[in-house]
């Protein structure tokens, strides 16, 4: 009988501890962009037939050739030692559509999106992504997550710590009380 009480108290305490543990998450649900290298596309909205700048920041995490693919342009490679390339958007790309662009280096991949805007090529629509502009636009490059501290930096929330301690303490107290109460009724 005593073993059942101890097991019940242990299970209750473990359950309370599980519910007080913080849940881990990677931000907005977009965990496909954690890469050892930074990448971006410019512009993020482009006309069909326009030219897209594909930018890469290696940061020591990507030493080989980078392969970049999407459903609206032919696969492009950036050789080792280079940090940018250009791609031409298909002329039949549907206005308003959003397409994923995938960067792959050393077996690691990251994704970003581009939107197809108004216009059909050079000098039309918004002028975004004109094909007569062959120089890439210099912009800040998207970088991967700096991991390793596990959320331990950034301050403590005293209310959350107090609530967690109260829940754990309360569950242990209730388990102890229930085991003592049952022990007294079994002895009688």
mmCIF file of C-alpha atoms in Angstrom:
data_model
loop_
_atom_site.group_PDB
_atom_site.id
_atom_site.type_symbol
_atom_site.label_atom_id
_atom_site.label_comp_id
_atom_site.label_asym_id
_atom_site.label_seq_id
_atom_site.Cartn_x
_atom_site.Cartn_y
_atom_site.Cartn_z
ATOM 1 C CA UNK A 1 0.000 0.000 0.000
ATOM 2 C CA UNK A 2 2.821 2.351 0.855
ATOM 3 C CA UNK A 3 4.447 1.857 -2.581
ATOM 4 C CA UNK A 4 1.251 3.014 -4.308
ATOM 5 C CA UNK A 5 1.158 6.183 -2.195
ATOM 6 C CA UNK A 6 4.809 6.975 -2.904
ATOM 7 C CA UNK A 7 4.359 6.343 -6.625
ATOM 8 C CA UNK A 8 1.247 8.551 -6.691
ATOM 9 C CA UNK A 9 3.044 11.378 -4.885
ATOM 10 C CA UNK A 10 6.037 11.094 -7.224
ATOM 11 C CA UNK A 11 3.779 11.125 -10.290
ATOM 12 C CA UNK A 12 1.876 14.155 -8.982
ATOM 13 C CA UNK A 13 5.138 16.013 -8.312
ATOM 14 C CA UNK A 14 6.526 15.129 -11.740
ATOM 15 C CA UNK A 15 3.316 16.303 -13.396
ATOM 16 C CA UNK A 16 3.453 19.622 -11.564
ATOM 17 C CA UNK A 17 7.098 20.052 -12.512
ATOM 18 C CA UNK A 18 6.288 19.330 -16.158
ATOM 19 C CA UNK A 19 3.589 21.997 -16.243
ATOM 20 C CA UNK A 20 5.886 24.618 -14.715
ATOM 21 C CA UNK A 21 8.750 24.062 -17.188
ATOM 22 C CA UNK A 22 8.945 26.769 -19.863
ATOM 23 C CA UNK A 23 8.133 25.668 -23.371
ATOM 24 C CA UNK A 24 10.841 26.144 -26.011
ATOM 25 C CA UNK A 25 10.021 27.624 -29.383
ATOM 26 C CA UNK A 26 11.931 29.094 -32.319
ATOM 27 C CA UNK A 27 10.130 32.384 -32.693
ATOM 28 C CA UNK A 28 7.374 32.670 -35.277
ATOM 29 C CA UNK A 29 7.401 29.028 -36.338
ATOM 30 C CA UNK A 30 9.868 29.651 -39.130
ATOM 31 C CA UNK A 31 12.666 27.243 -38.191
ATOM 32 C CA UNK A 32 13.935 26.730 -41.749
ATOM 33 C CA UNK A 33 16.247 29.744 -41.620
ATOM 34 C CA UNK A 34 18.663 28.694 -38.915
ATOM 35 C CA UNK A 35 21.829 28.516 -41.003
ATOM 36 C CA UNK A 36 25.540 29.107 -40.395
ATOM 37 C CA UNK A 37 25.452 31.644 -43.247
ATOM 38 C CA UNK A 38 23.375 34.735 -43.981
ATOM 39 C CA UNK A 39 21.339 35.207 -47.154
ATOM 40 C CA UNK A 40 18.841 37.576 -48.741
ATOM 41 C CA UNK A 41 17.157 38.505 -52.007
ATOM 42 C CA UNK A 42 16.707 42.015 -53.373
ATOM 43 C CA UNK A 43 14.123 43.197 -54.050
ATOM 44 C CA UNK A 44 11.600 41.078 -52.152
ATOM 45 C CA UNK A 45 8.829 42.146 -54.591
ATOM 46 C CA UNK A 46 9.710 41.972 -58.275
ATOM 47 C CA UNK A 47 7.996 42.181 -61.665
ATOM 48 C CA UNK A 48 7.826 39.188 -64.020
ATOM 49 C CA UNK A 49 10.932 39.287 -66.239
ATOM 50 C CA UNK A 50 12.885 41.366 -63.703
ATOM 51 C CA UNK A 51 16.366 40.669 -62.317
ATOM 52 C CA UNK A 52 16.780 39.546 -58.740
ATOM 53 C CA UNK A 53 19.948 39.988 -56.644
ATOM 54 C CA UNK A 54 20.849 36.909 -54.582
ATOM 55 C CA UNK A 55 23.147 37.892 -51.704
ATOM 56 C CA UNK A 56 25.164 35.664 -49.374
ATOM 57 C CA UNK A 57 27.164 36.311 -46.207
ATOM 58 C CA UNK A 58 29.359 33.285 -45.555
ATOM 59 C CA UNK A 59 30.604 34.123 -41.991
ATOM 60 C CA UNK A 60 32.799 31.003 -42.025
ATOM 61 C CA UNK A 61 29.729 28.739 -42.050
ATOM 62 C CA UNK A 62 29.598 28.128 -45.802
ATOM 63 C CA UNK A 63 32.778 27.323 -47.689
ATOM 64 C CA UNK A 64 31.508 25.566 -50.800
ATOM 65 C CA UNK A 65 29.356 26.399 -53.778
ATOM 66 C CA UNK A 66 25.866 27.695 -52.954
ATOM 67 C CA UNK A 67 22.894 26.476 -55.016
ATOM 68 C CA UNK A 68 19.838 28.770 -55.126
ATOM 69 C CA UNK A 69 16.537 27.574 -56.546
ATOM 70 C CA UNK A 70 12.942 28.705 -56.883
ATOM 71 C CA UNK A 71 9.913 27.935 -59.006
ATOM 72 C CA UNK A 72 10.175 31.280 -60.836
ATOM 73 C CA UNK A 73 13.804 31.270 -61.998
ATOM 74 C CA UNK A 74 16.429 28.780 -63.168
ATOM 75 C CA UNK A 75 18.761 27.349 -60.517
ATOM 76 C CA UNK A 76 21.705 29.681 -59.840
ATOM 77 C CA UNK A 77 25.048 28.872 -58.210
ATOM 78 C CA UNK A 78 27.388 31.154 -56.292
ATOM 79 C CA UNK A 79 30.903 29.688 -56.444
ATOM 80 C CA UNK A 80 33.190 29.572 -53.422
ATOM 81 C CA UNK A 81 34.771 32.968 -52.810
ATOM 82 C CA UNK A 82 31.850 34.980 -54.239
ATOM 83 C CA UNK A 83 28.936 36.494 -52.342
ATOM 84 C CA UNK A 84 26.283 37.426 -54.921
ATOM 85 C CA UNK A 85 24.587 36.389 -58.152
ATOM 86 C CA UNK A 86 21.695 37.514 -60.324
ATOM 87 C CA UNK A 87 18.584 35.602 -61.427
ATOM 88 C CA UNK A 88 15.967 36.528 -64.025
ATOM 89 C CA UNK A 89 12.346 35.984 -63.020
ATOM 90 C CA UNK A 90 10.278 34.001 -65.545
ATOM 91 C CA UNK A 91 8.190 36.261 -67.801
ATOM 92 C CA UNK A 92 5.099 34.114 -67.211
ATOM 93 C CA UNK A 93 5.257 34.466 -63.395
ATOM 94 C CA UNK A 94 1.777 35.172 -62.022
ATOM 95 C CA UNK A 95 1.283 38.628 -60.498
ATOM 96 C CA UNK A 96 0.506 38.498 -56.771
ATOM 97 C CA UNK A 97 2.048 35.035 -56.268
ATOM 98 C CA UNK A 98 4.585 34.388 -53.506
ATOM 99 C CA UNK A 99 7.418 31.943 -54.204
ATOM 100 C CA UNK A 100 9.998 30.362 -51.913
ATOM 101 C CA UNK A 101 13.700 30.828 -52.677
ATOM 102 C CA UNK A 102 16.002 28.126 -51.245
ATOM 103 C CA UNK A 103 19.719 28.627 -50.533
ATOM 104 C CA UNK A 104 21.724 25.380 -50.051
ATOM 105 C CA UNK A 105 25.372 25.279 -48.924
ATOM 106 C CA UNK A 106 27.296 22.319 -47.505
ATOM 107 C CA UNK A 107 24.039 20.378 -47.036
ATOM 108 C CA UNK A 108 22.355 23.155 -45.012
ATOM 109 C CA UNK A 109 19.386 25.006 -46.481
ATOM 110 C CA UNK A 110 17.600 28.258 -45.712
ATOM 111 C CA UNK A 111 14.456 29.745 -47.238
ATOM 112 C CA UNK A 112 13.033 33.176 -47.947
ATOM 113 C CA UNK A 113 10.111 34.421 -50.054
ATOM 114 C CA UNK A 114 9.718 36.719 -53.021
ATOM 115 C CA UNK A 115 6.473 38.220 -54.314
ATOM 116 C CA UNK A 116 5.643 38.854 -57.950
ATOM 117 C CA UNK A 117 4.541 42.465 -58.351
ATOM 118 C CA UNK A 118 3.008 44.488 -61.167
ATOM 119 C CA UNK A 119 4.619 44.895 -64.569
ATOM 120 C CA UNK A 120 6.109 42.468 -67.060
ATOM 121 C CA UNK A 121 9.739 43.417 -67.497
ATOM 122 C CA UNK A 122 12.149 46.272 -68.148
ATOM 123 C CA UNK A 123 10.738 49.750 -67.672
ATOM 124 C CA UNK A 124 7.177 48.620 -66.844
ATOM 125 C CA UNK A 125 5.099 48.392 -63.701
ATOM 126 C CA UNK A 126 6.764 49.623 -60.534
ATOM 127 C CA UNK A 127 10.251 49.599 -61.998
ATOM 128 C CA UNK A 128 11.265 47.065 -59.369
ATOM 129 C CA UNK A 129 13.672 44.471 -60.715
ATOM 130 C CA UNK A 130 14.316 46.097 -64.070
ATOM 131 C CA UNK A 131 16.501 43.855 -66.216
ATOM 132 C CA UNK A 132 18.686 46.729 -67.445
ATOM 133 C CA UNK A 133 19.935 47.234 -63.866
ATOM 134 C CA UNK A 134 22.702 44.610 -63.600
ATOM 135 C CA UNK A 135 24.304 45.764 -60.356
ATOM 136 C CA UNK A 136 23.168 44.049 -57.155
ATOM 137 C CA UNK A 137 21.670 46.243 -54.446
ATOM 138 C CA UNK A 138 23.718 46.322 -51.239
ATOM 139 C CA UNK A 139 21.439 45.568 -48.301
ATOM 140 C CA UNK A 140 21.808 44.069 -44.842
ATOM 141 C CA UNK A 141 21.985 40.293 -45.158
ATOM 142 C CA UNK A 142 19.659 38.074 -43.136
ATOM 143 C CA UNK A 143 21.689 36.091 -40.618
ATOM 144 C CA UNK A 144 21.098 32.882 -38.711
ATOM 145 C CA UNK A 145 20.291 32.663 -35.021
ATOM 146 C CA UNK A 146 23.090 33.119 -32.511
ATOM 147 C CA UNK A 147 22.366 30.108 -30.320
ATOM 148 C CA UNK A 148 23.975 28.810 -27.186
ATOM 149 C CA UNK A 149 22.672 30.822 -24.248
ATOM 150 C CA UNK A 150 19.359 28.990 -24.101
ATOM 151 C CA UNK A 151 17.310 31.979 -23.062
ATOM 152 C CA UNK A 152 19.260 32.487 -19.841
ATOM 153 C CA UNK A 153 20.180 36.037 -20.807
ATOM 154 C CA UNK A 154 17.634 38.803 -20.771
ATOM 155 C CA UNK A 155 16.610 39.115 -17.153
ATOM 156 C CA UNK A 156 14.366 37.217 -14.796
ATOM 157 C CA UNK A 157 10.663 37.684 -14.393
ATOM 158 C CA UNK A 158 10.055 37.560 -10.641
ATOM 159 C CA UNK A 159 6.329 36.888 -11.100
ATOM 160 C CA UNK A 160 6.957 33.825 -13.272
ATOM 161 C CA UNK A 161 9.594 32.466 -10.901
ATOM 162 C CA UNK A 162 7.273 32.999 -7.928
ATOM 163 C CA UNK A 163 4.337 31.352 -9.674
ATOM 164 C CA UNK A 164 6.485 28.366 -10.682
ATOM 165 C CA UNK A 165 7.832 27.970 -7.153
ATOM 166 C CA UNK A 166 4.311 28.216 -5.702
ATOM 167 C CA UNK A 167 2.993 25.557 -8.085
ATOM 168 C CA UNK A 168 5.845 23.142 -7.379
ATOM 169 C CA UNK A 169 5.707 23.781 -3.635
ATOM 170 C CA UNK A 170 1.928 23.437 -3.591
ATOM 171 C CA UNK A 171 1.957 20.146 -5.473
ATOM 172 C CA UNK A 172 4.655 18.724 -3.205
ATOM 173 C CA UNK A 173 2.719 19.917 -0.146
ATOM 174 C CA UNK A 174 -0.547 18.384 -1.376
ATOM 175 C CA UNK A 175 1.216 15.107 -2.196
ATOM 176 C CA UNK A 176 2.796 15.000 1.256
ATOM 177 C CA UNK A 177 -0.497 15.855 2.969
ATOM 178 C CA UNK A 178 -2.406 13.225 1.004
ATOM 179 C CA UNK A 179 0.197 10.538 1.747
ATOM 180 C CA UNK A 180 0.200 11.410 5.481
ATOM 181 C CA UNK A 181 -3.602 11.457 5.589
ATOM 182 C CA UNK A 182 -3.927 8.075 3.902
ATOM 183 C CA UNK A 183 -1.185 6.677 6.153
ATOM 184 C CA UNK A 184 -3.095 7.732 9.256
ATOM 185 C CA UNK A 185 -6.371 6.196 8.019
ATOM 186 C CA UNK A 186 -4.612 2.921 7.085
ATOM 187 C CA UNK A 187 -3.117 2.642 10.567
ATOM 188 C CA UNK A 188 -6.485 3.066 12.308
#
